[in-house]
């Protein structure tokens, strides 16, 4: 397997990662053959995965614009994946040129690409860290330099919590992030669920098995279980809903809302009390 020149040193390009597989779904180029093969296997069970990835990104962009309109000017995008067209910092830059963004991921390719993408822009940065260790995120030099935790912050947890097993207590991790941020901060979440996927659960299990095989377990939680991540927050209207139903505001959003695969998960935004 040929190693691309842009691959970070020390990374095993034969081991797929969820971030790079998602990049495949979105038509990106920052992935390896192992990621593409895993994506092909998952698509055999869930051919709508690219549509799900698109719906997730569309929600994130709407949530970012909502946050800017609410007066928030700092964003912590945890589990950012490989930034692509319409990435968080691009939406932020268009809405509020003075706002700040820190990308966080535990995939070296995602972090390297994020840093390269924002290189030379002092209001944006990226940090290699893991949601399962919130203190490492909050204590990083990148976050300390750009994010004032005494002011409202937008926490973006898009398509990341369904990769954190219960054994790692994702609720506690989100709670620690919540407690570290100021009142008025926002939490934006997307999460896959068996509820809404337009194929039998047994078929979904095939795709879940692909992720389990590559040591990126995919946890399909119920709407009630996803709602627990918002403890300590007041839900913003329309609440926790399928991704296309959260404040769709463009013709593209309305078009994607017609595709049943876009409803394969829930999205919501909460405001810290």
XYZ file of N, CA and C in Angstrom:
819
model
N 0.846 -1.198 0.000
C 0.000 0.000 0.000
C 0.879 1.245 0.000
N 0.718 2.087 -1.015
C 1.564 3.276 -1.135
C 1.176 4.299 -0.079
N 2.193 4.882 0.539
C 1.952 5.855 1.600
C 1.937 7.266 1.019
N 0.817 8.004 1.130
C 0.772 9.373 0.602
C 1.739 10.284 1.329
N 2.234 11.281 0.631
C 3.204 12.202 1.226
C 2.602 12.989 2.387
N 1.280 13.203 2.352
C 0.653 14.013 3.392
C 0.335 13.217 4.664
N 0.520 11.902 4.652
C 0.193 11.076 5.816
C 1.116 11.431 6.980
N 0.574 11.734 8.167
C 1.407 12.069 9.323
C 2.360 10.917 9.669
N 3.561 11.216 10.110
C 4.524 10.176 10.467
C 3.976 9.268 11.570
N 4.252 7.990 11.457
C 3.885 7.051 12.506
C 2.482 6.490 12.419
N 1.643 7.026 11.547
C 0.280 6.529 11.466
C 0.235 5.239 10.652
N -0.562 4.294 11.119
C -0.727 3.018 10.421
C -1.799 3.188 9.356
N -1.410 3.317 8.110
C -2.382 3.576 7.049
C -3.198 2.341 6.697
N -2.842 1.198 7.260
C -3.612 -0.023 7.019
C -4.771 -0.173 8.009
N -4.839 0.716 9.016
C -5.898 0.640 10.017
C -6.919 1.744 9.750
N -8.144 1.393 9.379
C -9.160 2.412 9.086
C -9.536 3.215 10.332
N -10.073 4.401 10.113
C -10.591 5.217 11.218
C -11.943 5.781 10.825
N -12.792 6.013 11.835
C -14.135 6.521 11.568
C -14.087 7.890 10.903
N -13.142 8.733 11.305
C -13.058 10.078 10.720
C -12.747 10.009 9.239
N -11.815 9.152 8.866
C -11.431 9.072 7.459
C -12.481 8.331 6.625
N -13.182 7.368 7.237
C -14.279 6.712 6.531
C -15.373 7.728 6.222
N -15.659 8.601 7.188
C -16.649 9.650 6.954
C -16.205 10.580 5.830
N -14.907 10.827 5.754
C -14.370 11.619 4.652
C -14.642 10.948 3.313
N -14.577 9.623 3.297
C -14.939 8.873 2.077
C -16.392 9.129 1.697
N -17.289 9.039 2.688
C -18.704 9.244 2.408
C -18.962 10.625 1.806
N -18.164 11.608 2.234
C -18.362 12.984 1.778
C -17.580 13.296 0.507
N -16.922 12.286 -0.046
C -16.182 12.493 -1.286
C -14.839 13.156 -1.104
N -14.282 13.095 0.117
C -12.990 13.722 0.388
C -11.825 12.872 -0.088
N -10.640 13.432 0.034
C -9.433 12.749 -0.448
C -8.423 12.471 0.662
N -8.774 12.804 1.917
C -7.843 12.563 3.024
C -8.200 11.245 3.705
N -8.010 10.180 2.949
C -8.281 8.838 3.455
C -7.372 7.859 2.711
N -7.279 6.655 3.247
C -6.405 5.630 2.679
C -7.250 4.495 2.103
N -6.615 3.588 1.389
C -7.347 2.480 0.791
C -8.051 1.653 1.854
N -7.442 1.496 3.022
C -8.093 0.741 4.095
C -9.398 1.406 4.518
N -9.417 2.744 4.554
C -10.647 3.464 4.888
C -11.693 3.278 3.802
N -11.248 3.349 2.551
C -12.195 3.206 1.430
C -12.791 1.796 1.394
N -11.981 0.801 1.716
C -12.485 -0.571 1.742
C -13.515 -0.740 2.862
N -13.237 -0.180 4.031
C -14.203 -0.262 5.131
C -15.488 0.475 4.763
N -15.355 1.619 4.099
C -16.542 2.366 3.670
C -17.369 1.548 2.693
N -16.699 0.883 1.752
C -17.429 0.052 0.786
C -18.191 -1.071 1.485
N -17.554 -1.667 2.493
C -18.210 -2.751 3.226
C -19.439 -2.239 3.977
N -19.306 -1.076 4.624
C -20.437 -0.516 5.362
C -21.577 -0.126 4.424
N -21.213 0.378 3.233
C -22.228 0.795 2.265
C -23.031 -0.375 1.713
N -22.466 -1.568 1.770
C -23.224 -2.741 1.343
C -24.465 -2.936 2.209
N -24.366 -2.540 3.472
C -25.496 -2.673 4.391
C -26.338 -1.397 4.444
N -25.653 -0.250 4.429
C -26.347 1.036 4.552
C -25.919 1.947 3.408
N -26.522 1.797 2.238
C -26.122 2.613 1.089
C -26.394 4.099 1.272
N -27.183 4.459 2.278
C -27.484 5.864 2.516
C -26.504 6.573 3.430
N -25.392 5.930 3.782
C -24.439 6.575 4.689
C -23.927 7.925 4.181
N -23.648 8.098 2.882
C -23.252 9.435 2.411
C -24.335 10.488 2.663
N -25.593 10.124 2.480
C -26.678 11.070 2.743
C -26.756 11.411 4.228
N -26.521 10.414 5.082
C -26.505 10.674 6.521
C -25.384 11.647 6.861
N -24.193 11.436 6.283
C -23.060 12.328 6.534
C -23.361 13.739 6.059
N -24.019 13.869 4.923
C -24.374 15.192 4.412
C -25.387 15.885 5.323
N -26.379 15.132 5.797
C -27.381 15.703 6.690
C -26.743 16.164 7.992
N -25.759 15.406 8.472
C -25.044 15.779 9.684
C -24.297 17.098 9.492
N -23.575 17.220 8.379
C -22.830 18.451 8.115
C -23.784 19.636 7.930
N -24.920 19.399 7.268
C -25.881 20.485 7.058
C -26.432 20.978 8.395
N -26.762 20.046 9.303
C -27.223 20.457 10.632
C -26.154 21.266 11.353
N -24.906 20.797 11.301
C -23.829 21.493 12.009
C -23.700 22.927 11.516
N -23.794 23.124 10.218
C -23.710 24.487 9.682
C -24.865 25.350 10.207
N -26.066 24.783 10.262
C -27.209 25.554 10.777
C -27.016 25.864 12.256
N -26.509 24.899 13.012
C -26.290 25.119 14.441
C -25.247 26.205 14.672
N -24.210 26.238 13.844
C -23.176 27.272 13.977
C -23.771 28.650 13.696
N -24.558 28.757 12.642
C -25.176 30.050 12.339
C -26.129 30.478 13.455
N -26.862 29.510 14.022
C -27.741 29.819 15.151
C -26.930 30.363 16.324
N -25.800 29.720 16.608
C -24.964 30.153 17.725
C -24.446 31.570 17.510
N -23.996 31.878 16.310
C -23.507 33.227 16.021
C -24.642 34.236 16.198
N -25.814 33.911 15.700
C -26.957 34.813 15.856
C -27.316 35.011 17.323
N -26.989 34.008 18.154
C -27.260 34.099 19.589
C -26.167 34.865 20.327
N -25.159 35.329 19.608
C -24.105 36.135 20.213
C -22.879 35.369 20.646
N -22.779 34.101 20.308
C -21.609 33.308 20.690
C -20.526 33.462 19.636
N -19.298 33.685 20.104
C -18.195 33.932 19.167
C -16.998 33.009 19.396
N -17.246 31.857 20.053
C -16.170 30.882 20.215
C -16.764 29.481 20.157
N -16.043 28.612 19.429
C -16.566 27.294 19.093
C -15.519 26.227 19.372
N -15.960 25.161 20.004
C -15.115 24.004 20.282
C -15.745 22.819 19.565
N -15.143 22.412 18.446
C -15.684 21.352 17.591
C -14.954 20.061 17.914
N -15.571 19.224 18.760
C -14.932 18.016 19.272
C -15.375 16.813 18.440
N -14.381 16.071 17.932
C -14.689 15.010 16.985
C -14.970 15.607 15.628
N -14.157 16.588 15.261
C -14.408 17.388 14.056
C -14.311 16.579 12.778
N -13.541 15.475 12.802
C -13.310 14.741 11.571
C -12.417 15.529 10.632
N -12.405 15.120 9.368
C -11.585 15.807 8.366
C -12.380 16.991 7.829
N -11.956 18.231 8.095
C -12.706 19.389 7.592
C -12.814 19.356 6.069
N -14.015 19.656 5.576
C -14.252 19.675 4.142
C -14.953 20.979 3.783
N -15.413 21.086 2.555
C -16.094 22.298 2.116
C -17.259 22.604 3.058
N -17.355 23.861 3.494
C -18.390 24.243 4.430
C -18.077 23.861 5.856
N -16.783 23.723 6.168
C -16.355 23.369 7.521
C -16.743 24.470 8.504
N -16.673 24.136 9.783
C -17.140 25.048 10.829
C -16.462 26.411 10.732
N -15.143 26.441 10.577
C -14.479 27.755 10.566
C -14.893 28.586 9.361
N -15.255 27.944 8.250
C -15.705 28.691 7.081
C -17.077 29.314 7.335
N -17.964 28.559 7.975
C -19.284 29.097 8.319
C -19.135 30.225 9.327
N -18.265 30.027 10.314
C -18.026 31.048 11.330
C -17.443 32.306 10.697
N -16.472 32.147 9.825
C -15.820 33.299 9.198
C -16.825 34.141 8.408
N -17.760 33.475 7.734
C -18.762 34.206 6.966
C -19.760 34.925 7.872
N -20.067 34.320 9.034
C -21.081 34.882 9.922
C -20.509 35.899 10.904
N -19.285 35.672 11.369
C -18.649 36.550 12.351
C -17.137 36.433 12.191
N -16.511 37.310 11.417
C -15.075 37.198 11.148
C -14.193 37.246 12.393
N -14.736 37.733 13.502
C -13.927 37.819 14.718
C -14.043 36.621 15.630
N -14.899 35.668 15.276
C -15.112 34.504 16.133
C -13.929 33.547 16.057
N -13.843 32.657 17.051
C -12.710 31.739 17.174
C -13.209 30.289 17.167
N -12.378 29.411 16.612
C -12.728 27.995 16.490
C -11.523 27.139 16.853
N -11.750 26.119 17.677
C -10.730 25.103 17.918
C -11.324 23.758 17.521
N -10.650 23.094 16.584
C -11.023 21.750 16.173
C -10.335 20.742 17.095
N -11.043 19.657 17.412
C -10.487 18.609 18.273
C -10.795 17.252 17.648
N -9.777 16.404 17.549
C -10.005 15.040 17.099
C -8.859 14.168 17.596
N -9.094 12.853 17.643
C -8.017 11.938 18.022
C -7.495 11.170 16.815
N -7.903 11.582 15.625
C -7.348 11.019 14.396
C -6.253 11.960 13.894
N -5.007 11.488 13.795
C -3.908 12.364 13.385
C -4.114 13.000 12.011
N -4.750 12.269 11.087
C -4.990 12.832 9.757
C -5.981 13.986 9.848
N -7.037 13.808 10.627
C -8.024 14.873 10.785
C -7.390 16.120 11.380
N -6.574 15.943 12.410
C -5.942 17.093 13.061
C -4.938 17.755 12.128
N -4.121 16.955 11.437
C -3.128 17.514 10.518
C -3.807 18.298 9.404
N -4.901 17.750 8.869
C -5.605 18.451 7.793
C -6.269 19.715 8.321
N -6.838 19.651 9.523
C -7.455 20.838 10.113
C -6.422 21.938 10.315
N -5.257 21.565 10.822
C -4.204 22.572 11.030
C -3.745 23.172 9.712
N -3.607 22.333 8.699
C -3.188 22.834 7.390
C -4.252 23.755 6.801
N -5.508 23.413 7.034
C -6.609 24.191 6.472
C -6.680 25.585 7.080
N -6.374 25.699 8.370
C -6.491 27.002 9.050
C -5.132 27.662 9.258
N -4.093 27.104 8.668
C -2.744 27.649 8.847
C -2.694 29.126 8.462
N -2.117 29.917 9.335
C -1.995 31.346 9.067
C -3.180 32.171 9.522
N -4.214 31.508 10.046
C -5.389 32.232 10.541
C -5.392 32.142 12.063
N -5.034 33.206 12.761
C -4.791 33.141 14.208
C -6.025 32.864 15.052
N -7.203 32.998 14.485
C -8.423 32.778 15.280
C -8.863 31.315 15.279
N -8.168 30.471 14.511
C -8.553 29.069 14.408
C -7.349 28.181 14.699
N -7.625 27.012 15.306
C -6.542 26.063 15.573
C -7.145 24.664 15.695
N -6.276 23.689 15.861
C -6.704 22.297 16.011
C -5.823 21.623 17.050
N -6.418 20.687 17.785
C -5.689 19.996 18.846
C -5.960 18.501 18.759
N -4.926 17.720 18.984
C -5.038 16.265 19.021
C -5.445 15.867 20.436
N -6.696 15.452 20.607
C -7.199 15.076 21.926
C -8.442 14.215 21.740
N -8.900 13.639 22.851
C -9.960 12.627 22.818
C -11.110 13.076 23.705
N -12.338 12.997 23.184
C -13.522 13.352 23.959
C -13.588 12.591 25.280
N -13.056 11.377 25.301
C -13.112 10.579 26.523
C -12.236 11.149 27.633
N -11.404 12.129 27.300
C -10.535 12.771 28.292
C -10.732 14.288 28.205
N -11.858 14.782 28.717
C -12.177 16.212 28.587
C -11.111 17.139 29.158
N -10.444 16.710 30.219
C -9.432 17.593 30.828
C -8.279 17.861 29.871
N -7.947 16.856 29.044
C -6.884 17.073 28.064
C -7.299 18.122 27.040
N -8.578 18.126 26.673
C -9.081 19.127 25.736
C -9.064 20.506 26.383
N -9.678 20.610 27.557
C -9.817 21.901 28.221
C -8.475 22.483 28.649
N -7.521 21.606 28.946
C -6.217 22.083 29.392
C -5.205 22.277 28.294
N -5.577 22.003 27.059
C -4.628 22.136 25.952
C -4.256 23.598 25.721
N -3.060 23.808 25.222
C -2.603 25.175 24.978
C -3.447 25.851 23.908
N -3.923 25.074 22.935
C -4.737 25.648 21.859
C -6.062 26.183 22.395
N -6.709 25.414 23.260
C -7.977 25.860 23.830
C -7.750 27.033 24.770
N -6.735 26.965 25.604
C -6.468 28.061 26.529
C -6.173 29.357 25.790
N -5.548 29.254 24.624
C -5.172 30.461 23.879
C -6.369 31.119 23.188
N -7.363 30.318 22.788
C -8.433 30.872 21.954
C -9.810 30.887 22.609
N -10.036 30.022 23.581
C -11.369 29.893 24.165
C -11.362 30.421 25.601
N -12.214 31.414 25.862
C -12.403 31.953 27.202
C -13.602 31.244 27.820
N -13.335 30.292 28.692
C -14.403 29.469 29.251
C -15.303 30.233 30.213
N -14.955 31.477 30.522
C -15.831 32.312 31.347
C -16.900 32.994 30.510
N -16.819 32.824 29.194
C -17.818 33.370 28.283
C -18.564 32.216 27.610
N -19.792 32.452 27.148
C -20.525 31.366 26.476
C -19.752 30.797 25.291
N -19.766 29.486 25.214
C -19.048 28.747 24.174
C -20.018 27.779 23.504
N -19.842 27.575 22.224
C -20.628 26.554 21.520
C -19.820 25.269 21.458
N -20.330 24.217 22.089
C -19.719 22.892 22.028
C -20.399 22.110 20.909
N -19.628 21.696 19.929
C -20.160 20.939 18.807
C -19.719 19.491 18.938
N -20.686 18.601 19.100
C -20.413 17.164 19.205
C -21.206 16.465 18.101
N -20.753 16.657 16.886
C -21.459 16.137 15.723
C -20.912 14.763 15.346
N -21.783 13.776 15.366
C -21.432 12.423 14.926
C -20.192 11.878 15.640
N -20.078 12.160 16.929
C -18.940 11.658 17.699
C -19.397 10.780 18.868
N -20.517 11.129 19.515
C -20.921 10.391 20.710
C -21.296 8.953 20.404
N -21.750 8.677 19.169
C -22.074 7.282 18.862
C -20.828 6.424 18.632
N -19.654 7.020 18.788
C -18.423 6.233 18.758
C -17.800 6.098 20.157
N -18.522 6.517 21.188
C -18.022 6.409 22.565
C -18.873 5.389 23.307
N -18.261 4.284 23.666
C -18.971 3.208 24.350
C -19.364 3.620 25.764
N -20.415 2.999 26.273
C -20.878 3.305 27.620
C -19.802 3.053 28.664
N -18.903 2.108 28.380
C -17.837 1.813 29.333
C -16.961 3.030 29.605
N -16.905 3.957 28.657
C -16.109 5.174 28.834
C -16.943 6.322 29.399
N -18.205 6.065 29.730
C -19.120 7.028 30.332
C -19.162 8.349 29.561
N -19.730 8.322 28.358
C -19.814 9.554 27.576
C -20.656 10.635 28.249
N -21.629 10.222 29.075
C -22.452 11.214 29.767
C -21.612 12.029 30.744
N -20.695 11.361 31.427
C -19.815 12.079 32.348
C -18.883 13.018 31.589
N -18.404 12.579 30.432
C -17.514 13.419 29.625
C -18.230 14.687 29.179
N -19.459 14.526 28.693
C -20.230 15.703 28.274
C -20.543 16.578 29.482
N -20.834 15.957 30.616
C -21.094 16.726 31.833
C -19.892 17.538 32.276
N -18.698 16.963 32.124
C -17.486 17.697 32.495
C -17.277 18.901 31.582
N -17.544 18.725 30.307
C -17.450 19.853 29.380
C -18.503 20.910 29.712
N -19.710 20.452 30.024
C -20.784 21.384 30.409
C -20.380 22.209 31.625
N -19.867 21.534 32.636
C -19.531 22.228 33.880
C -18.382 23.214 33.694
N -17.559 23.000 32.679
C -16.415 23.891 32.451
C -16.784 25.146 31.672
N -17.985 25.158 31.087
C -18.383 26.296 30.261
C -19.363 27.189 31.010
N -19.487 28.419 30.517
C -20.307 29.426 31.182
C -21.793 29.215 30.899
N -22.632 29.774 31.763
C -24.064 29.776 31.503
C -24.331 30.471 30.173
N -25.305 29.949 29.449
C -25.587 30.500 28.130
C -24.833 29.808 27.015
N -23.909 28.905 27.384
C -23.197 28.126 26.362
C -24.172 27.177 25.669
N -23.821 26.789 24.450
C -24.663 25.892 23.671
C -23.983 24.545 23.481
N -24.800 23.503 23.446
C -24.341 22.154 23.109
C -25.121 21.700 21.884
N -24.413 21.371 20.808
C -25.045 20.852 19.596
C -24.600 19.413 19.398
N -25.563 18.516 19.220
C -25.288 17.073 19.139
C -26.011 16.474 17.942
N -25.324 15.591 17.220
C -25.992 14.650 16.328
C -25.572 13.248 16.743
N -26.492 12.292 16.561
C -26.230 10.930 17.038
C -27.054 9.967 16.209
N -26.431 8.910 15.707
C -27.152 7.875 14.985
C -28.057 7.083 15.934
N -29.122 6.537 15.361
C -30.054 5.736 16.144
C -30.737 4.741 15.214
N -31.141 3.611 15.762
C -31.942 2.678 14.969
C -33.266 3.315 14.563
N -33.726 4.262 15.390
C -34.996 4.927 15.123
C -34.860 5.824 13.891
N -35.631 5.535 12.867
C -35.627 6.384 11.683
C -34.870 5.818 10.501
N -33.981 4.853 10.712
C -33.236 4.288 9.594
C -34.199 3.447 8.738
N -34.221 3.664 7.417
C -35.241 3.044 6.568
C -34.940 1.603 6.133
N -34.247 0.846 6.977
C -33.990 -0.574 6.698
C -34.126 -1.331 8.018
N -34.297 -2.661 7.971
C -34.440 -3.433 9.205
C -33.207 -3.337 10.102
N -33.437 -3.474 11.394
C -32.339 -3.384 12.361
C -31.264 -4.426 12.082
N -31.662 -5.599 11.579
C -30.685 -6.638 11.278
C -29.713 -6.171 10.195
N -30.200 -5.386 9.238
C -29.330 -4.874 8.182
C -28.388 -3.815 8.735
N -28.891 -2.970 9.617
C -28.038 -1.963 10.255
C -26.918 -2.649 11.026
N -27.236 -3.777 11.643
C -26.247 -4.503 12.437
C -25.045 -4.915 11.593
N -25.257 -5.130 10.295
C -24.128 -5.459 9.428
C -23.127 -4.330 9.355
N -23.610 -3.095 9.230
C -22.719 -1.935 9.200
C -22.063 -1.717 10.562
N -22.835 -1.921 11.622
C -22.266 -1.814 12.971
C -21.117 -2.800 13.121
N -21.289 -4.004 12.557
C -20.232 -5.006 12.613
C -18.970 -4.573 11.901
N -19.112 -3.856 10.798
C -17.932 -3.345 10.083
C -17.134 -2.423 10.994
N -17.816 -1.513 11.687
C -17.118 -0.583 12.586
C -16.515 -1.323 13.781
N -17.218 -2.328 14.274
C -16.651 -3.114 15.371
C -15.368 -3.820 14.921
N -15.370 -4.298 13.685
C -14.206 -5.012 13.161
C -12.969 -4.120 13.085
N -13.169 -2.834 12.872
C -12.020 -1.921 12.745
C -11.732 -1.186 14.055
N -12.320 -1.705 15.133
C -12.080 -1.161 16.490
C -12.545 0.286 16.630
N -13.627 0.626 15.928
C -14.316 1.902 16.100
C -15.795 1.581 16.374
N -16.104 1.001 17.547
C -17.472 0.550 17.798
C -18.500 1.654 17.579
N -19.605 1.280 16.936
C -20.684 2.205 16.631
C -21.857 1.883 17.551
N -22.226 2.848 18.391
C -23.244 2.639 19.418
C -24.534 3.333 18.985
N -25.559 2.547 18.710
C -26.836 3.086 18.256
C -27.741 3.310 19.472
N -27.834 4.547 19.931
C -28.644 4.843 21.112
C -30.054 5.294 20.714
N -30.981 5.126 21.648
C -32.362 5.547 21.437
C -32.475 7.063 21.607
N -33.594 7.613 21.191
C -33.815 9.048 21.363
C -33.737 9.427 22.839
N -34.319 8.614 23.712
C -34.291 8.902 25.147
C -32.859 8.896 25.674
N -32.049 7.956 25.201
C -30.654 7.894 25.649
C -29.866 9.096 25.134
N -30.151 9.525 23.928
C -29.463 10.699 23.377
C -29.870 11.961 24.142
N -31.143 12.043 24.519
C -31.627 13.215 25.251
C -30.886 13.410 26.571
N -30.388 12.319 27.152
C -29.674 12.427 28.434
C -28.411 13.283 28.328
N -27.844 13.398 27.134
C -26.647 14.225 26.981
C -26.946 15.702 27.240
N -28.212 16.069 27.228
C -28.589 17.468 27.400
C -28.987 17.798 28.834
N -28.652 16.943 29.778
C -28.928 17.267 31.176
C -28.175 18.535 31.559
N -28.882 19.465 32.183
C -28.286 20.750 32.533
C -28.460 21.805 31.459
N -29.118 21.429 30.358
C -29.378 22.356 29.253
C -30.886 22.481 29.036
N -31.299 23.635 28.573
C -32.662 23.820 28.099
C -32.646 23.643 26.590
N -33.500 22.760 26.090
C -33.497 22.485 24.665
C -34.004 23.697 23.882
N -33.324 23.978 22.789
C -33.738 25.011 21.853
C -34.778 24.400 20.910
N -35.797 25.161 20.590
C -36.801 24.660 19.638
C -36.149 24.334 18.292
N -36.524 23.248 17.667
C -37.663 22.356 17.932
C -37.335 21.151 18.795
N -36.266 21.201 19.583
C -35.927 20.082 20.443
C -35.040 19.060 19.757
N -35.095 17.837 20.253
C -34.293 16.744 19.703
C -35.109 16.050 18.617
N -34.703 16.256 17.376
C -35.498 15.831 16.222
C -34.592 15.194 15.174
N -35.160 14.499 14.174
C -34.329 14.041 13.058
C -33.575 15.215 12.430
N -32.372 14.949 11.958
C -31.475 16.024 11.528
C -32.102 17.033 10.567
N -32.811 16.614 9.520
C -33.350 17.605 8.585
C -34.434 18.491 9.187
N -35.011 18.066 10.314
C -36.111 18.827 10.908
C -35.646 19.923 11.850
N -34.313 20.000 12.067
C -33.833 21.051 12.971
C -33.573 22.332 12.163
N -34.560 23.213 12.175
C -34.450 24.555 11.598
C -33.955 24.566 10.157
N -34.513 23.702 9.335
C -34.162 23.727 7.917
C -34.479 25.104 7.356
N -33.521 25.685 6.646
C -33.703 27.079 6.228
C -33.262 27.357 4.799
N -32.946 26.322 4.023
C -32.530 26.551 2.646
C -33.187 25.521 1.749
N -33.175 25.787 0.454
C -33.722 24.823 -0.490
C -32.971 23.505 -0.425
N -31.647 23.555 -0.190
C -30.873 22.329 -0.094
C -31.344 21.498 1.087
N -31.552 22.170 2.244
C -32.022 21.443 3.413
C -33.367 20.787 3.130
N -34.271 21.534 2.472
C -35.586 20.990 2.176
C -35.477 19.809 1.213
N -34.551 19.903 0.244
C -34.355 18.805 -0.692
C -33.855 17.574 0.044
N -32.878 17.751 0.926
C -32.333 16.609 1.646
C -33.357 16.015 2.609
N -34.278 16.854 3.067
C -35.291 16.362 3.995
C -36.215 15.350 3.334
N -36.238 15.327 2.004
C -37.086 14.373 1.306
C -36.446 12.982 1.232
N -35.167 12.868 1.530
C -34.479 11.585 1.463
C -34.619 10.871 2.810
N -35.196 9.667 2.845
C -35.425 8.999 4.138
C -34.153 8.714 4.916
N -33.013 8.570 4.236
C -31.771 8.300 4.950
C -31.357 9.475 5.838
N -31.767 10.685 5.494
C -31.406 11.853 6.292
C -32.002 11.810 7.687
N -33.005 10.953 7.882
C -33.699 10.869 9.162
C -33.102 9.786 10.064
N -31.917 9.300 9.729
C -31.305 8.181 10.444
C -30.508 8.637 11.660
N -31.113 9.439 12.484
C -30.424 9.920 13.673
C -31.111 11.166 14.181
N -30.642 11.655 15.304
C -31.262 12.814 15.940
C -30.257 13.950 16.084
N -30.806 15.164 16.122
C -29.991 16.361 16.286
C -30.699 17.297 17.241
N -29.919 18.038 18.006
C -30.517 19.007 18.908
C -29.485 19.998 19.417
N -29.980 21.096 19.917
C -29.137 22.126 20.515
C -29.728 22.486 21.874
N -28.880 22.558 22.881
C -29.328 22.963 24.206
C -28.539 24.163 24.692
N -29.183 24.970 25.540
C -28.518 26.135 26.121
C -28.312 25.889 27.607
N -27.072 26.050 28.076
C -26.771 25.790 29.481
C -27.500 26.783 30.376
N -28.102 26.232 31.430
C -28.863 27.071 32.355
C -27.938 27.964 33.155
